[in-house]
PDB file of C-alpha atoms in Angstrom:
ATOM      1  CA  GLY A 112      77.997  -0.125 -40.983  1.00  0.00           C
ATOM      2  CA  GLN A 113      77.608   3.553 -41.570  1.00  0.00           C
ATOM      3  CA  ASN A 114      74.226   5.161 -41.274  1.00  0.00           C
ATOM      4  CA  ILE A 115      72.575   8.547 -41.177  1.00  0.00           C
ATOM      5  CA  ASP A 116      68.996   8.797 -39.911  1.00  0.00           C
ATOM      6  CA  GLN A 117      66.698  11.763 -40.303  1.00  0.00           C
ATOM      7  CA  PRO A 118      62.909  12.089 -40.560  1.00  0.00           C
ATOM      8  CA  THR A 119      61.441  11.712 -44.004  1.00  0.00           C
ATOM      9  CA  GLU A 120      59.087  14.664 -43.868  1.00  0.00           C
ATOM     10  CA  MET A 121      58.113  17.482 -41.542  1.00  0.00           C
ATOM     11  CA  THR A 122      55.475  20.191 -41.704  1.00  0.00           C
ATOM     12  CA  ALA A 123      55.669  23.596 -40.056  1.00  0.00           C
ATOM     13  CA  THR A 124      53.901  26.948 -40.180  1.00  0.00           C
ATOM     14  CA  GLU A 125      55.237  30.140 -41.676  1.00  0.00           C
ATOM     15  CA  GLY A 126      56.868  32.274 -38.993  1.00  0.00           C
ATOM     16  CA  ALA A 127      57.382  29.355 -36.625  1.00  0.00           C
ATOM     17  CA  ILE A 128      60.488  27.404 -35.590  1.00  0.00           C
ATOM     18  CA  VAL A 129      61.345  23.876 -36.678  1.00  0.00           C
ATOM     19  CA  GLN A 130      64.073  21.494 -35.596  1.00  0.00           C
ATOM     20  CA  ILE A 131      65.269  18.745 -37.930  1.00  0.00           C
ATOM     21  CA  ASN A 132      67.141  15.962 -36.159  1.00  0.00           C
ATOM     22  CA  CYS A 133      69.876  13.731 -37.500  1.00  0.00           C
ATOM     23  CA  THR A 134      71.601  10.780 -35.848  1.00  0.00           C
ATOM     24  CA  TYR A 135      74.718   9.313 -37.323  1.00  0.00           C
ATOM     25  CA  GLN A 136      76.930   6.257 -37.153  1.00  0.00           C
ATOM     26  CA  THR A 137      80.138   6.585 -39.115  1.00  0.00           C
ATOM     27  CA  SER A 138      83.473   4.811 -39.052  1.00  0.00           C
ATOM     28  CA  GLY A 139      85.472   7.639 -37.592  1.00  0.00           C
ATOM     29  CA  PHE A 140      84.054  11.132 -37.540  1.00  0.00           C
ATOM     30  CA  ASN A 141      85.321  14.284 -39.162  1.00  0.00           C
ATOM     31  CA  GLY A 142      82.324  16.523 -38.872  1.00  0.00           C
ATOM     32  CA  LEU A 143      78.776  16.855 -40.097  1.00  0.00           C
ATOM     33  CA  PHE A 144      77.246  18.919 -42.881  1.00  0.00           C
ATOM     34  CA  TRP A 145      73.755  20.243 -43.479  1.00  0.00           C
ATOM     35  CA  TYR A 146      72.699  21.046 -47.027  1.00  0.00           C
ATOM     36  CA  GLN A 147      69.482  22.506 -48.401  1.00  0.00           C
ATOM     37  CA  GLN A 148      68.053  21.231 -51.649  1.00  0.00           C
ATOM     38  CA  HIS A 149      65.100  22.769 -53.464  1.00  0.00           C
ATOM     39  CA  ALA A 150      63.212  20.537 -55.849  1.00  0.00           C
ATOM     40  CA  GLY A 151      65.005  20.148 -59.160  1.00  0.00           C
ATOM     41  CA  GLU A 152      68.117  21.911 -57.946  1.00  0.00           C
ATOM     42  CA  ALA A 153      71.484  20.859 -56.567  1.00  0.00           C
ATOM     43  CA  PRO A 154      72.204  20.977 -52.813  1.00  0.00           C
ATOM     44  CA  THR A 155      73.577  24.134 -51.285  1.00  0.00           C
ATOM     45  CA  PHE A 156      75.760  24.327 -48.200  1.00  0.00           C
ATOM     46  CA  LEU A 157      74.172  25.426 -44.931  1.00  0.00           C
ATOM     47  CA  SER A 158      76.555  24.452 -42.135  1.00  0.00           C
ATOM     48  CA  TYR A 159      79.455  22.346 -40.975  1.00  0.00           C
ATOM     49  CA  ASN A 160      79.969  21.255 -37.351  1.00  0.00           C
ATOM     50  CA  VAL A 161      82.989  19.390 -36.067  1.00  0.00           C
ATOM     51  CA  LEU A 162      82.967  20.484 -32.427  1.00  0.00           C
ATOM     52  CA  ASP A 163      80.172  20.057 -29.906  1.00  0.00           C
ATOM     53  CA  GLY A 164      77.773  22.911 -29.532  1.00  0.00           C
ATOM     54  CA  LEU A 165      75.524  25.267 -31.382  1.00  0.00           C
ATOM     55  CA  GLU A 166      76.551  27.363 -34.355  1.00  0.00           C
ATOM     56  CA  GLU A 167      74.218  30.147 -35.364  1.00  0.00           C
ATOM     57  CA  LYS A 168      74.053  31.678 -38.799  1.00  0.00           C
ATOM     58  CA  GLY A 169      71.161  34.058 -39.230  1.00  0.00           C
ATOM     59  CA  ARG A 170      67.849  32.231 -39.108  1.00  0.00           C
ATOM     60  CA  PHE A 171      69.591  28.857 -39.258  1.00  0.00           C
ATOM     61  CA  SER A 172      71.497  27.153 -36.432  1.00  0.00           C
ATOM     62  CA  SER A 173      73.144  23.765 -36.272  1.00  0.00           C
ATOM     63  CA  PHE A 174      73.967  21.733 -33.193  1.00  0.00           C
ATOM     64  CA  LEU A 175      76.286  18.791 -32.698  1.00  0.00           C
ATOM     65  CA  SER A 176      76.779  16.301 -29.874  1.00  0.00           C
ATOM     66  CA  ARG A 177      79.588  13.896 -30.742  1.00  0.00           C
ATOM     67  CA  SER A 178      79.036  11.764 -27.640  1.00  0.00           C
ATOM     68  CA  LYS A 179      75.428  11.166 -28.666  1.00  0.00           C
ATOM     69  CA  GLY A 180      76.043  10.915 -32.413  1.00  0.00           C
ATOM     70  CA  TYR A 181      73.388  13.564 -32.866  1.00  0.00           C
ATOM     71  CA  SER A 182      72.875  16.808 -34.697  1.00  0.00           C
ATOM     72  CA  TYR A 183      69.992  19.105 -35.420  1.00  0.00           C
ATOM     73  CA  LEU A 184      69.255  21.967 -37.764  1.00  0.00           C
ATOM     74  CA  LEU A 185      67.098  24.728 -36.296  1.00  0.00           C
ATOM     75  CA  LEU A 186      65.210  27.048 -38.615  1.00  0.00           C
ATOM     76  CA  LYS A 187      63.634  30.167 -37.117  1.00  0.00           C
ATOM     77  CA  GLU A 188      61.096  32.620 -38.508  1.00  0.00           C
ATOM     78  CA  LEU A 189      60.171  30.183 -41.217  1.00  0.00           C
ATOM     79  CA  GLN A 190      59.489  31.553 -44.672  1.00  0.00           C
ATOM     80  CA  MET A 191      57.703  29.858 -47.543  1.00  0.00           C
ATOM     81  CA  LYS A 192      61.011  29.729 -49.451  1.00  0.00           C
ATOM     82  CA  ASP A 193      62.382  27.427 -46.735  1.00  0.00           C
ATOM     83  CA  SER A 194      60.252  24.638 -48.166  1.00  0.00           C
ATOM     84  CA  ALA A 195      62.933  22.237 -49.363  1.00  0.00           C
ATOM     85  CA  SER A 196      64.708  19.031 -48.488  1.00  0.00           C
ATOM     86  CA  TYR A 197      67.394  19.229 -45.828  1.00  0.00           C
ATOM     87  CA  LEU A 198      70.241  16.752 -46.126  1.00  0.00           C
ATOM     88  CA  CYS A 199      72.439  15.665 -43.233  1.00  0.00           C
ATOM     89  CA  ALA A 200      75.862  14.235 -44.161  1.00  0.00           C
ATOM     90  CA  GLY A 201      78.544  12.862 -41.863  1.00  0.00           C
ATOM     91  CA  VAL A 202      82.233  12.826 -42.757  1.00  0.00           C
ATOM     92  CA  ASP A 203      83.879   9.478 -42.059  1.00  0.00           C
ATOM     93  CA  SER A 204      87.498   8.553 -41.356  1.00  0.00           C
ATOM     94  CA  ASN A 205      88.248   8.509 -45.108  1.00  0.00           C
ATOM     95  CA  TYR A 206      86.835  12.022 -45.401  1.00  0.00           C
ATOM     96  CA  GLN A 207      83.930  10.735 -47.456  1.00  0.00           C
ATOM     97  CA  LEU A 208      80.450  12.150 -46.982  1.00  0.00           C
ATOM     98  CA  ILE A 209      77.832   9.695 -45.795  1.00  0.00           C
ATOM     99  CA  TRP A 210      74.461  11.091 -46.816  1.00  0.00           C
ATOM    100  CA  GLY A 211      71.124  10.836 -45.081  1.00  0.00           C
ATOM    101  CA  ALA A 212      68.006  10.385 -47.193  1.00  0.00           C
ATOM    102  CA  GLY A 213      66.946  13.957 -46.538  1.00  0.00           C
ATOM    103  CA  THR A 214      64.038  15.556 -44.697  1.00  0.00           C
ATOM    104  CA  LYS A 215      61.376  17.191 -46.820  1.00  0.00           C
ATOM    105  CA  LEU A 216      60.181  20.307 -45.017  1.00  0.00           C
ATOM    106  CA  ILE A 217      56.754  21.621 -45.947  1.00  0.00           C
ATOM    107  CA  ILE A 218      55.890  25.153 -44.854  1.00  0.00           C
ATOM    108  CA  LYS A 219      52.233  26.085 -44.588  1.00  0.00           C
ATOM    109  CA  PRO A 220      50.913  29.643 -44.466  1.00  0.00           C
TER     110      PRO A 220
ATOM    111  CA  GLY B 960      84.253  31.601 -54.842  1.00  0.00           C
ATOM    112  CA  ALA B 961      84.017  27.818 -55.181  1.00  0.00           C
ATOM    113  CA  VAL B 962      81.757  27.730 -58.205  1.00  0.00           C
ATOM    114  CA  VAL B 963      81.074  24.506 -60.052  1.00  0.00           C
ATOM    115  CA  SER B 964      79.368  24.435 -63.423  1.00  0.00           C
ATOM    116  CA  GLN B 965      77.750  21.587 -65.280  1.00  0.00           C
ATOM    117  CA  HIS B 966      76.900  21.273 -68.924  1.00  0.00           C
ATOM    118  CA  PRO B 967      74.384  20.618 -70.300  1.00  0.00           C
ATOM    119  CA  SER B 968      71.698  21.479 -67.781  1.00  0.00           C
ATOM    120  CA  ARG B 969      69.141  19.400 -69.648  1.00  0.00           C
ATOM    121  CA  VAL B 970      69.536  16.762 -72.316  1.00  0.00           C
ATOM    122  CA  ILE B 971      67.116  14.491 -74.117  1.00  0.00           C
ATOM    123  CA  CYS B 972      68.544  11.585 -76.034  1.00  0.00           C
ATOM    124  CA  LYS B 973      67.314   8.473 -77.761  1.00  0.00           C
ATOM    125  CA  SER B 974      67.740   5.028 -76.293  1.00  0.00           C
ATOM    126  CA  GLY B 975      71.049   3.463 -77.299  1.00  0.00           C
ATOM    127  CA  THR B 976      72.952   6.699 -77.728  1.00  0.00           C
ATOM    128  CA  SER B 977      75.666   8.095 -75.448  1.00  0.00           C
ATOM    129  CA  VAL B 978      75.612  11.347 -73.549  1.00  0.00           C
ATOM    130  CA  LYS B 979      78.529  13.274 -72.068  1.00  0.00           C
ATOM    131  CA  ILE B 980      78.113  15.571 -69.074  1.00  0.00           C
ATOM    132  CA  GLU B 981      80.843  18.026 -68.134  1.00  0.00           C
ATOM    133  CA  CYS B 982      81.632  19.268 -64.646  1.00  0.00           C
ATOM    134  CA  ARG B 983      83.995  22.196 -64.198  1.00  0.00           C
ATOM    135  CA  SER B 984      85.368  23.958 -61.147  1.00  0.00           C
ATOM    136  CA  LEU B 985      85.556  27.584 -62.254  1.00  0.00           C
ATOM    137  CA  ASP B 986      87.638  29.294 -59.604  1.00  0.00           C
ATOM    138  CA  PHE B 987      89.478  26.552 -57.765  1.00  0.00           C
ATOM    139  CA  GLN B 988      91.384  23.368 -58.431  1.00  0.00           C
ATOM    140  CA  ALA B 989      89.333  20.296 -57.696  1.00  0.00           C
ATOM    141  CA  THR B 990      91.488  17.400 -56.623  1.00  0.00           C
ATOM    142  CA  THR B 991      88.439  15.217 -56.123  1.00  0.00           C
ATOM    143  CA  MET B 992      85.140  15.220 -57.955  1.00  0.00           C
ATOM    144  CA  PHE B 993      82.046  13.233 -57.130  1.00  0.00           C
ATOM    145  CA  TRP B 994      79.198  12.122 -59.368  1.00  0.00           C
ATOM    146  CA  TYR B 995      75.746  11.618 -57.907  1.00  0.00           C
ATOM    147  CA  ARG B 996      72.455  10.453 -59.324  1.00  0.00           C
ATOM    148  CA  GLN B 997      69.119  11.421 -57.880  1.00  0.00           C
ATOM    149  CA  PHE B 998      65.770   9.920 -58.830  1.00  0.00           C
ATOM    150  CA  PRO B 999      62.572  11.878 -58.134  1.00  0.00           C
ATOM    151  CA  LYS B1000      61.783  12.235 -54.455  1.00  0.00           C
ATOM    152  CA  GLN B1001      64.865  10.265 -53.464  1.00  0.00           C
ATOM    153  CA  SER B1002      68.120  11.307 -51.886  1.00  0.00           C
ATOM    154  CA  LEU B1003      71.482  11.675 -53.546  1.00  0.00           C
ATOM    155  CA  MET B1004      73.160   8.442 -54.527  1.00  0.00           C
ATOM    156  CA  LEU B1005      76.912   8.558 -54.941  1.00  0.00           C
ATOM    157  CA  MET B1006      77.949   6.868 -58.179  1.00  0.00           C
ATOM    158  CA  ALA B1007      81.691   7.388 -58.203  1.00  0.00           C
ATOM    159  CA  THR B1008      84.598   9.385 -56.856  1.00  0.00           C
ATOM    160  CA  SER B1009      87.331  10.579 -59.155  1.00  0.00           C
ATOM    161  CA  ASN B1010      90.729  11.994 -58.368  1.00  0.00           C
ATOM    162  CA  GLU B1011      92.601  13.975 -60.980  1.00  0.00           C
ATOM    163  CA  GLY B1012      94.841  11.797 -63.076  1.00  0.00           C
ATOM    164  CA  SER B1013      93.664   8.472 -61.708  1.00  0.00           C
ATOM    165  CA  LYS B1014      90.853   6.031 -62.330  1.00  0.00           C
ATOM    166  CA  ALA B1015      87.513   6.658 -60.727  1.00  0.00           C
ATOM    167  CA  THR B1016      86.299   4.605 -57.787  1.00  0.00           C
ATOM    168  CA  TYR B1017      82.800   3.346 -58.414  1.00  0.00           C
ATOM    169  CA  GLU B1018      80.203   2.557 -55.770  1.00  0.00           C
ATOM    170  CA  GLN B1019      78.822  -0.913 -55.538  1.00  0.00           C
ATOM    171  CA  GLY B1020      76.220  -1.590 -58.186  1.00  0.00           C
ATOM    172  CA  VAL B1021      77.358   1.149 -60.559  1.00  0.00           C
ATOM    173  CA  GLU B1022      78.574  -0.214 -63.889  1.00  0.00           C
ATOM    174  CA  LYS B1023      81.925   1.333 -64.718  1.00  0.00           C
ATOM    175  CA  ASP B1024      81.630   0.379 -68.383  1.00  0.00           C
ATOM    176  CA  LYS B1025      78.308   2.131 -68.664  1.00  0.00           C
ATOM    177  CA  PHE B1026      79.182   5.277 -66.730  1.00  0.00           C
ATOM    178  CA  LEU B1027      82.583   6.389 -67.969  1.00  0.00           C
ATOM    179  CA  ILE B1028      84.285   8.997 -65.839  1.00  0.00           C
ATOM    180  CA  ASN B1029      87.318  11.005 -66.854  1.00  0.00           C
ATOM    181  CA  HIS B1030      89.067  13.502 -64.583  1.00  0.00           C
ATOM    182  CA  ALA B1031      91.836  14.669 -66.851  1.00  0.00           C
ATOM    183  CA  SER B1032      92.548  18.010 -65.233  1.00  0.00           C
ATOM    184  CA  LEU B1033      92.131  19.765 -61.915  1.00  0.00           C
ATOM    185  CA  THR B1034      89.155  21.700 -63.252  1.00  0.00           C
ATOM    186  CA  LEU B1035      87.276  19.228 -65.433  1.00  0.00           C
ATOM    187  CA  SER B1036      85.603  15.890 -64.979  1.00  0.00           C
ATOM    188  CA  THR B1037      83.257  14.232 -67.454  1.00  0.00           C
ATOM    189  CA  LEU B1038      80.623  11.558 -67.083  1.00  0.00           C
ATOM    190  CA  THR B1039      79.599   9.668 -70.203  1.00  0.00           C
ATOM    191  CA  VAL B1040      76.449   7.578 -70.059  1.00  0.00           C
ATOM    192  CA  THR B1041      76.969   4.965 -72.753  1.00  0.00           C
ATOM    193  CA  SER B1042      74.138   3.193 -74.551  1.00  0.00           C
ATOM    194  CA  ALA B1043      71.584   5.065 -72.487  1.00  0.00           C
ATOM    195  CA  HIS B1044      68.229   3.514 -71.678  1.00  0.00           C
ATOM    196  CA  PRO B1045      65.048   5.048 -70.277  1.00  0.00           C
ATOM    197  CA  GLU B1046      65.901   3.768 -66.797  1.00  0.00           C
ATOM    198  CA  ASP B1047      69.016   5.968 -66.893  1.00  0.00           C
ATOM    199  CA  SER B1048      66.776   9.027 -66.944  1.00  0.00           C
ATOM    200  CA  SER B1049      67.666  10.915 -63.796  1.00  0.00           C
ATOM    201  CA  PHE B1050      69.164  14.058 -62.308  1.00  0.00           C
ATOM    202  CA  TYR B1051      72.961  13.820 -62.388  1.00  0.00           C
ATOM    203  CA  ILE B1052      74.872  16.104 -60.056  1.00  0.00           C
ATOM    204  CA  CYS B1053      78.599  16.576 -59.734  1.00  0.00           C
ATOM    205  CA  SER B1054      80.446  18.057 -56.806  1.00  0.00           C
ATOM    206  CA  ALA B1055      84.040  19.046 -56.281  1.00  0.00           C
ATOM    207  CA  ARG B1056      86.408  19.275 -53.387  1.00  0.00           C
ATOM    208  CA  GLY B1057      89.467  21.479 -53.573  1.00  0.00           C
ATOM    209  CA  LEU B1058      92.986  21.370 -52.241  1.00  0.00           C
ATOM    210  CA  LEU B1059      92.382  23.813 -49.451  1.00  0.00           C
ATOM    211  CA  SER B1060      88.747  23.208 -48.615  1.00  0.00           C
ATOM    212  CA  SER B1061      87.491  21.347 -45.608  1.00  0.00           C
ATOM    213  CA  TYR B1062      85.579  18.252 -46.522  1.00  0.00           C
ATOM    214  CA  GLU B1063      82.854  20.407 -47.998  1.00  0.00           C
ATOM    215  CA  GLN B1064      81.711  19.529 -51.469  1.00  0.00           C
ATOM    216  CA  TYR B1065      80.692  22.276 -53.856  1.00  0.00           C
ATOM    217  CA  PHE B1066      77.859  21.178 -56.070  1.00  0.00           C
ATOM    218  CA  GLY B1067      77.199  21.862 -59.701  1.00  0.00           C
ATOM    219  CA  PRO B1068      73.653  22.801 -60.744  1.00  0.00           C
ATOM    220  CA  GLY B1069      72.890  19.314 -62.044  1.00  0.00           C
ATOM    221  CA  THR B1070      71.980  17.820 -65.397  1.00  0.00           C
ATOM    222  CA  ARG B1071      68.509  16.450 -66.097  1.00  0.00           C
ATOM    223  CA  LEU B1072      68.848  13.493 -68.466  1.00  0.00           C
ATOM    224  CA  THR B1073      65.791  12.117 -70.229  1.00  0.00           C
ATOM    225  CA  VAL B1074      66.203   9.028 -72.395  1.00  0.00           C
ATOM    226  CA  THR B1075      63.334   8.360 -74.782  1.00  0.00           C
TER     227      THR B1075
END
């Protein structure tokens, strides 16, 4: 079966760094997305990885290891507005997104 | 670019009535649109996938006669919740994927449905 695993909740301090992990099992693999979702709002795109390695985009970076079925989202210089849920989604062989349950990130001052 | 709108953003209806939610891709042609439902503090749950001009594909456990989906054009898909009940109260989100996009889905802002 297909499965995306990520922690349910994480807490971090303003100004710090946090890494949100995601492991995936999909039938075929065509990349992995990270989305951010604030409470009561729709998800917004953060990153897409299809090749191994780290992609940096400002304060956010995303890493992929296809051999390990593993990805992480790295958030630096955390701000209070980063408090949100972070959704990991793998793309399977039918180009469908398989969604994780999301990681709720709580930022404390 | 890649903007998706949804209308209405909030709707309150009485039990037994039907509600239609519209999803539009404003600046691109959406060959595929997706409808999700999200209950409080839970993740997105895919309800159905619709391709323009063809019948929607519903996920297991989603009643196709209750959640009517129409994708009549490359820029518009509608979801009609028929004979709504309080347990249908949820956040409904559509997303769209275009001809030239990667597998990224562009999300609408969502519709909060409350059935009283």
